[in-house]
Amino acid sequence: MSNSILRTRHSARAFKNKEISDDIIKKIIADAQWAPSWCNSQPWKAYVLTGDAAKKMHTLHHANVVSGEKSWTEVVPPQFTTNDWTEGEWENMVDFWKAADVSPYPEDEPQDKLGFMEESSWNFHAPVIIYITIPKNATMFSAYDVGAFGYGVTLAAHERGISAIPAYEFIRYPKEIRPFFNIPEDEAIFMGIGLGYAQENNDLNKINEFEKNPRAKTEDILQIVK
Ligand SMILES: Cc1cc2nc3c(=O)[nH]c(=O)nc-3n(C[C@H](O)[C@H](O)[C@H](O)COP(=O)(O)O)c2cc1C
């Protein structure tokens, strides 16, 4: 099997309390800027919390989660109903929920054995959080570009031995994010990515064992015509 960095990258959800220098953060973002985009329009912007600001955010986020406040985002996400997904997507998602023990359905009685929900509520204690925005009036084509930029961030981090978690969790309370930055009103907060040095799995923390999500069979998603 190939050793491509595309295959060795996995999301991490628990991080060491070890900072990443501003210089490395800048290099990761600068590399990700080489993502392709429509006519090189580069519709992304990046806003970064690090050091004490990131720690402050962990606490703020946890408080919002435990308060039970309903979350919302500036780019409307799909819902957890089959209406928003194809059968194939839904099957992939159910496998993910089972492995993570985080089904959103009460009848499944998730135990959060891996600490997935607990770590989420603390923004995974990620020492660096990158918020990526998209112009509010963007079309779906710009979403392709911003996604490429975000994936670039995860790969540029991985190349430097730094793990990442792209997560809806980071952006589900925009009101906790905007006061930290001067984000123009015509930009929507689209995605959050946590960066850090991954914690090794141990008896107390097994969440990063949940790191090798399977993929659909290639022949099921591919057609080649000669
Ligand atoms: C748009 C997007 C949103 C995501 N949101 C979350 C999230 O809120 N919480 C989480 O733990 N993982 C989240 N993830 C990570 C996915 O669960 C993960 O990428 C997927 O299961 C594949 O695993 P891998 O990244 O380890 O290959 C998100 C990923 C993407 C691309």
PDB file of C-alpha atoms in Angstrom, residues 76 157 191 202:
ATOM      1  CA  VAL A  76     -25.901  25.900   7.286  1.00  0.00           C
ATOM      2  CA  ALA A 157       0.577  20.222   9.329  1.00  0.00           C
ATOM      3  CA  MET A 191     -14.868  25.564   9.136  1.00  0.00           C
ATOM      4  CA  ASN A 202      -2.916   5.226  26.733  1.00  0.00           C
TER       5      ASN A 202
END
